[in-house]
PDB file of C-alpha atoms in Angstrom:
ATOM      1  CA  MET A   1       6.186 -25.903  -5.929  1.00  0.00           C
ATOM      2  CA  ALA A   2       4.974 -28.543  -9.540  1.00  0.00           C
ATOM      3  CA  ILE A   3       5.350 -26.945 -12.923  1.00  0.00           C
ATOM      4  CA  PHE A   4       2.316 -23.615 -13.525  1.00  0.00           C
ATOM      5  CA  GLU A   5       0.969 -24.773 -16.875  1.00  0.00           C
ATOM      6  CA  LYS A   6      -0.785 -28.199 -15.712  1.00  0.00           C
ATOM      7  CA  TYR A   7      -2.099 -26.000 -13.031  1.00  0.00           C
ATOM      8  CA  HIS A   8      -5.437 -25.779 -15.214  1.00  0.00           C
ATOM      9  CA  PRO A   9      -8.288 -25.413 -16.079  1.00  0.00           C
ATOM     10  CA  ILE A  10      -9.432 -24.428 -12.098  1.00  0.00           C
ATOM     11  CA  MET A  11     -13.909 -24.769 -12.287  1.00  0.00           C
ATOM     12  CA  SER A  12     -15.538 -23.436  -8.463  1.00  0.00           C
ATOM     13  CA  ALA A  13     -19.606 -24.017  -8.344  1.00  0.00           C
ATOM     14  CA  HIS A  14     -20.805 -21.799 -11.707  1.00  0.00           C
ATOM     15  CA  TYR A  15     -16.563 -20.676 -13.188  1.00  0.00           C
ATOM     16  CA  THR A  16     -13.688 -22.305 -14.961  1.00  0.00           C
ATOM     17  CA  LEU A  17     -10.727 -20.409 -15.328  1.00  0.00           C
ATOM     18  CA  ASP A  18      -8.717 -21.301 -17.964  1.00  0.00           C
ATOM     19  CA  TRP A  19      -5.203 -19.908 -19.559  1.00  0.00           C
ATOM     20  CA  LEU A  20      -6.379 -16.369 -21.549  1.00  0.00           C
ATOM     21  CA  THR A  21      -5.558 -18.496 -25.299  1.00  0.00           C
ATOM     22  CA  THR A  22      -8.614 -20.548 -24.227  1.00  0.00           C
ATOM     23  CA  PHE A  23     -10.352 -17.329 -25.637  1.00  0.00           C
ATOM     24  CA  THR A  24     -11.026 -14.504 -28.941  1.00  0.00           C
ATOM     25  CA  VAL A  25      -8.418 -11.711 -28.626  1.00  0.00           C
ATOM     26  CA  LYS A  26     -11.435  -9.879 -29.363  1.00  0.00           C
ATOM     27  CA  GLU A  27     -12.666 -11.799 -26.213  1.00  0.00           C
ATOM     28  CA  VAL A  28      -9.585 -10.345 -23.242  1.00  0.00           C
ATOM     29  CA  PHE A  29      -8.989  -6.806 -25.230  1.00  0.00           C
ATOM     30  CA  ALA A  30     -12.694  -6.266 -23.259  1.00  0.00           C
ATOM     31  CA  LEU A  31     -11.178  -6.482 -20.985  1.00  0.00           C
ATOM     32  CA  ARG A  32      -8.052  -4.950 -21.739  1.00  0.00           C
ATOM     33  CA  HIS A  33      -9.558  -1.718 -23.828  1.00  0.00           C
ATOM     34  CA  ASP A  34     -11.348  -0.324 -20.329  1.00  0.00           C
ATOM     35  CA  ALA A  35      -9.435   2.857 -19.154  1.00  0.00           C
ATOM     36  CA  THR A  36     -11.877   2.169 -16.065  1.00  0.00           C
ATOM     37  CA  ILE A  37     -10.651  -0.842 -15.214  1.00  0.00           C
ATOM     38  CA  ALA A  38      -7.376  -0.650 -16.059  1.00  0.00           C
ATOM     39  CA  GLN A  39      -6.408   2.133 -14.204  1.00  0.00           C
ATOM     40  CA  GLN A  40      -8.044   0.673 -11.054  1.00  0.00           C
ATOM     41  CA  SER A  41      -5.663  -1.913 -11.805  1.00  0.00           C
ATOM     42  CA  GLY A  42      -3.045   0.651 -12.179  1.00  0.00           C
ATOM     43  CA  ARG A  43      -2.024  -0.984 -16.000  1.00  0.00           C
ATOM     44  CA  GLU A  44      -2.102   0.433 -19.073  1.00  0.00           C
ATOM     45  CA  VAL A  45      -5.580   0.436 -21.329  1.00  0.00           C
ATOM     46  CA  ASP A  46      -4.503  -2.358 -24.252  1.00  0.00           C
ATOM     47  CA  THR A  47      -5.216   0.246 -27.681  1.00  0.00           C
ATOM     48  CA  ASP A  48      -5.881  -1.965 -30.135  1.00  0.00           C
ATOM     49  CA  LEU A  49      -5.789  -6.075 -30.735  1.00  0.00           C
ATOM     50  CA  THR A  50      -2.027  -6.459 -30.942  1.00  0.00           C
ATOM     51  CA  ALA A  51      -1.848  -5.126 -27.456  1.00  0.00           C
ATOM     52  CA  THR A  52      -4.123  -6.936 -26.166  1.00  0.00           C
ATOM     53  CA  VAL A  53      -2.228 -10.236 -28.614  1.00  0.00           C
ATOM     54  CA  HIS A  54       1.486  -9.035 -26.704  1.00  0.00           C
ATOM     55  CA  TYR A  55      -0.618  -9.208 -23.302  1.00  0.00           C
ATOM     56  CA  ILE A  56      -1.198 -12.680 -23.781  1.00  0.00           C
ATOM     57  CA  ASN A  57       2.254 -13.893 -25.257  1.00  0.00           C
ATOM     58  CA  ARG A  58       3.528 -12.752 -22.339  1.00  0.00           C
ATOM     59  CA  SER A  59       1.213 -13.492 -20.017  1.00  0.00           C
ATOM     60  CA  MET A  60       2.180 -17.927 -21.482  1.00  0.00           C
ATOM     61  CA  HIS A  61       5.261 -17.386 -21.483  1.00  0.00           C
ATOM     62  CA  LEU A  62       5.831 -15.449 -17.938  1.00  0.00           C
ATOM     63  CA  VAL A  63       2.713 -19.588 -16.685  1.00  0.00           C
ATOM     64  CA  MET A  64       5.357 -21.906 -19.687  1.00  0.00           C
ATOM     65  CA  SER A  65       8.398 -20.259 -16.871  1.00  0.00           C
ATOM     66  CA  ASN A  66       7.083 -20.997 -14.206  1.00  0.00           C
ATOM     67  CA  GLN A  67       6.441 -16.732 -12.396  1.00  0.00           C
ATOM     68  CA  ALA A  68       2.709 -17.324 -12.865  1.00  0.00           C
ATOM     69  CA  LEU A  69      -0.501 -17.644 -13.012  1.00  0.00           C
ATOM     70  CA  LEU A  70      -2.873 -16.388 -15.436  1.00  0.00           C
ATOM     71  CA  TYR A  71      -6.338 -17.433 -15.411  1.00  0.00           C
ATOM     72  CA  GLY A  72      -9.558 -15.862 -18.596  1.00  0.00           C
ATOM     73  CA  ILE A  73     -12.912 -16.213 -15.891  1.00  0.00           C
ATOM     74  CA  LYS A  74     -16.135 -18.441 -17.649  1.00  0.00           C
ATOM     75  CA  ASP A  75     -19.059 -18.472 -16.631  1.00  0.00           C
ATOM     76  CA  ARG A  76     -20.076 -22.060 -17.559  1.00  0.00           C
ATOM     77  CA  GLU A  77     -23.526 -21.534 -18.099  1.00  0.00           C
ATOM     78  CA  THR A  78     -22.948 -19.308 -20.690  1.00  0.00           C
ATOM     79  CA  ASN A  79     -19.538 -19.385 -22.201  1.00  0.00           C
ATOM     80  CA  GLN A  80     -19.213 -15.910 -21.999  1.00  0.00           C
ATOM     81  CA  PHE A  81     -16.044 -14.419 -21.081  1.00  0.00           C
ATOM     82  CA  LEU A  82     -15.651 -12.046 -18.185  1.00  0.00           C
ATOM     83  CA  GLY A  83     -12.489 -11.314 -16.745  1.00  0.00           C
ATOM     84  CA  SER A  84      -9.165 -12.629 -15.508  1.00  0.00           C
ATOM     85  CA  PHE A  85      -7.048 -13.927 -11.917  1.00  0.00           C
ATOM     86  CA  CYS A  86      -3.412 -14.079 -11.777  1.00  0.00           C
ATOM     87  CA  ILE A  87      -1.029 -14.883  -9.018  1.00  0.00           C
ATOM     88  CA  TRP A  88       1.953 -13.679 -10.116  1.00  0.00           C
ATOM     89  CA  ASN A  89       5.070 -11.544  -7.840  1.00  0.00           C
ATOM     90  CA  PHE A  90       6.047 -14.634  -5.800  1.00  0.00           C
ATOM     91  CA  ASP A  91       8.713 -14.506  -2.857  1.00  0.00           C
ATOM     92  CA  GLN A  92      11.739 -16.050  -4.443  1.00  0.00           C
ATOM     93  CA  ASP A  93      10.947 -19.478  -1.661  1.00  0.00           C
ATOM     94  CA  LEU A  94       7.724 -19.386  -3.051  1.00  0.00           C
ATOM     95  CA  ASN A  95       6.246 -19.248   0.079  1.00  0.00           C
ATOM     96  CA  GLN A  96       4.194 -15.701  -1.415  1.00  0.00           C
ATOM     97  CA  ALA A  97       2.128 -14.207  -4.233  1.00  0.00           C
ATOM     98  CA  GLN A  98       0.185 -11.611  -5.103  1.00  0.00           C
ATOM     99  CA  ILE A  99      -3.177 -11.341  -6.616  1.00  0.00           C
ATOM    100  CA  ARG A 100      -4.966  -9.211  -8.788  1.00  0.00           C
ATOM    101  CA  PHE A 101      -8.598  -9.671 -10.822  1.00  0.00           C
ATOM    102  CA  GLU A 102     -10.256  -7.786 -13.581  1.00  0.00           C
ATOM    103  CA  LEU A 103     -14.179  -8.856 -13.841  1.00  0.00           C
ATOM    104  CA  LEU A 104     -16.032  -7.123 -17.064  1.00  0.00           C
ATOM    105  CA  PRO A 105     -18.428  -4.413 -16.283  1.00  0.00           C
ATOM    106  CA  GLU A 106     -21.290  -5.416 -17.131  1.00  0.00           C
ATOM    107  CA  VAL A 107     -20.471  -8.671 -14.099  1.00  0.00           C
ATOM    108  CA  GLN A 108     -19.590  -6.538 -11.255  1.00  0.00           C
ATOM    109  CA  HIS A 109     -21.063  -6.230  -9.146  1.00  0.00           C
ATOM    110  CA  GLN A 110     -22.977 -10.017  -9.439  1.00  0.00           C
ATOM    111  CA  GLY A 111     -20.588 -12.051  -7.136  1.00  0.00           C
ATOM    112  CA  VAL A 112     -18.928 -13.707  -9.685  1.00  0.00           C
ATOM    113  CA  MET A 113     -16.373 -12.431  -7.632  1.00  0.00           C
ATOM    114  CA  SER A 114     -17.186 -14.274  -4.522  1.00  0.00           C
ATOM    115  CA  GLU A 115     -17.124 -16.926  -6.047  1.00  0.00           C
ATOM    116  CA  VAL A 116     -13.781 -17.318  -7.757  1.00  0.00           C
ATOM    117  CA  LEU A 117     -11.647 -14.890  -5.085  1.00  0.00           C
ATOM    118  CA  ALA A 118     -13.144 -17.905  -2.640  1.00  0.00           C
ATOM    119  CA  ARG A 119     -12.262 -20.580  -5.238  1.00  0.00           C
ATOM    120  CA  MET A 120      -8.830 -19.141  -5.746  1.00  0.00           C
ATOM    121  CA  VAL A 121      -7.262 -18.835  -2.045  1.00  0.00           C
ATOM    122  CA  GLU A 122      -7.770 -22.431  -1.992  1.00  0.00           C
ATOM    123  CA  PHE A 123      -6.011 -22.938  -4.537  1.00  0.00           C
ATOM    124  CA  ALA A 124      -3.175 -21.100  -3.899  1.00  0.00           C
ATOM    125  CA  PHE A 125      -3.226 -22.055   0.368  1.00  0.00           C
ATOM    126  CA  VAL A 126      -3.816 -26.781  -1.231  1.00  0.00           C
ATOM    127  CA  GLU A 127      -2.341 -26.668  -4.540  1.00  0.00           C
ATOM    128  CA  LEU A 128       0.792 -24.287  -4.260  1.00  0.00           C
ATOM    129  CA  GLY A 129       1.970 -24.166  -0.741  1.00  0.00           C
ATOM    130  CA  LEU A 130       1.524 -20.890  -0.623  1.00  0.00           C
ATOM    131  CA  LYS A 131       1.443 -19.313   3.431  1.00  0.00           C
ATOM    132  CA  GLN A 132       0.541 -15.673   2.023  1.00  0.00           C
ATOM    133  CA  LEU A 133      -1.305 -13.671  -0.671  1.00  0.00           C
ATOM    134  CA  VAL A 134      -1.067 -10.082  -0.887  1.00  0.00           C
ATOM    135  CA  ALA A 135      -3.348  -7.731  -2.684  1.00  0.00           C
ATOM    136  CA  GLU A 136      -2.426  -3.751  -3.867  1.00  0.00           C
ATOM    137  CA  LEU A 137      -4.958  -1.549  -5.202  1.00  0.00           C
ATOM    138  CA  PRO A 138      -3.159   1.336  -6.899  1.00  0.00           C
ATOM    139  CA  ALA A 139      -6.246   3.777  -6.372  1.00  0.00           C
ATOM    140  CA  PRO A 140      -9.031   3.560  -4.030  1.00  0.00           C
ATOM    141  CA  ASN A 141     -12.012   0.789  -5.393  1.00  0.00           C
ATOM    142  CA  SER A 142     -15.077  -0.240  -2.612  1.00  0.00           C
ATOM    143  CA  ALA A 143     -16.110  -2.276  -3.855  1.00  0.00           C
ATOM    144  CA  VAL A 144     -12.556  -3.979  -3.927  1.00  0.00           C
ATOM    145  CA  THR A 145     -12.156  -3.448  -0.679  1.00  0.00           C
ATOM    146  CA  SER A 146     -15.775  -4.863   0.958  1.00  0.00           C
ATOM    147  CA  LEU A 147     -14.568  -8.413  -1.073  1.00  0.00           C
ATOM    148  CA  LEU A 148     -11.600  -8.205   0.780  1.00  0.00           C
ATOM    149  CA  LEU A 149     -12.107  -7.545   3.737  1.00  0.00           C
ATOM    150  CA  ALA A 150     -15.114 -10.176   3.624  1.00  0.00           C
ATOM    151  CA  ASN A 151     -12.745 -12.671   2.373  1.00  0.00           C
ATOM    152  CA  HIS A 152     -10.495 -12.252   5.034  1.00  0.00           C
ATOM    153  CA  PHE A 153      -8.203  -9.624   4.276  1.00  0.00           C
ATOM    154  CA  GLU A 154      -6.383  -7.597   6.742  1.00  0.00           C
ATOM    155  CA  GLN A 155      -4.927  -3.649   5.539  1.00  0.00           C
ATOM    156  CA  ILE A 156      -0.757  -3.873   5.960  1.00  0.00           C
ATOM    157  CA  ALA A 157       0.369  -0.198   3.970  1.00  0.00           C
ATOM    158  CA  ASP A 158      -0.480   1.951   2.223  1.00  0.00           C
ATOM    159  CA  HIS A 159       2.300   3.497   0.113  1.00  0.00           C
ATOM    160  CA  ASP A 160       2.722   5.902  -3.738  1.00  0.00           C
ATOM    161  CA  GLY A 161      -1.732   5.569  -3.259  1.00  0.00           C
ATOM    162  CA  ALA A 162      -1.816   2.288  -3.318  1.00  0.00           C
ATOM    163  CA  THR A 163      -3.044  -0.141  -0.944  1.00  0.00           C
ATOM    164  CA  GLN A 164      -2.250  -2.568   0.831  1.00  0.00           C
ATOM    165  CA  TYR A 165      -3.682  -6.503   1.772  1.00  0.00           C
ATOM    166  CA  ARG A 166      -2.956  -9.430   3.373  1.00  0.00           C
ATOM    167  CA  LEU A 167      -4.756 -12.462   3.600  1.00  0.00           C
ATOM    168  CA  LYS A 168      -2.393 -15.537   5.983  1.00  0.00           C
ATOM    169  CA  ARG A 169      -2.678 -19.429   6.029  1.00  0.00           C
ATOM    170  CA  GLU A 170      -4.064 -20.542   8.754  1.00  0.00           C
ATOM    171  CA  SER A 171      -1.919 -22.785   9.970  1.00  0.00           C
TER     172      SER A 171
END
C-alpha cells in the first residue's frame, strides 16, 4: 500500500474529499458538536473548538503515519463543508478496513452519501487494494442501514448494541 498522504483530493461527480485541514475549524466543529451525529457514530461530542482542533491534529497524524484516511466532504459547486468520511482500523495484512461517515443534518437525505460512498468503495478496492470493508453502526440508523444495503453491504453481526456490515471485493 502506498503512502496515505498522497491520496487527496478524491473527487466524485459533485463532491471533493480532502484533508480536514483544508476546512475551517468552525466548519468541522459544527459536525463534531452535533449530539445526534455523535451518538449515531458512537463518539464523544466536541464541546469547544479546542477539542475539534485536537481531533483534526490527531486525524492528520494518523494519515501521515499511514494508519487512517480521514476526509472532509465539500460540495464542489458551493464549496460548503458537508461532513466527513474515514477509512481506518486496517488489519495487519492491509486487506480489510473499517469505514465511518457523518453528514451535517441539513444535507442528510439528499443523496450526498450515496455518491460519496460509491466513490470511496471504488477507491478502497481499486486504489488501496482492500478486499473487504466493514461499517459498524453503534446505534440504530435506518437511513445508514438502507444506504449500506443499497451499496451491497451485508449485515454480519450484532454485538454490544452495534450492528456490523461487510462488503467484500468482487474477484
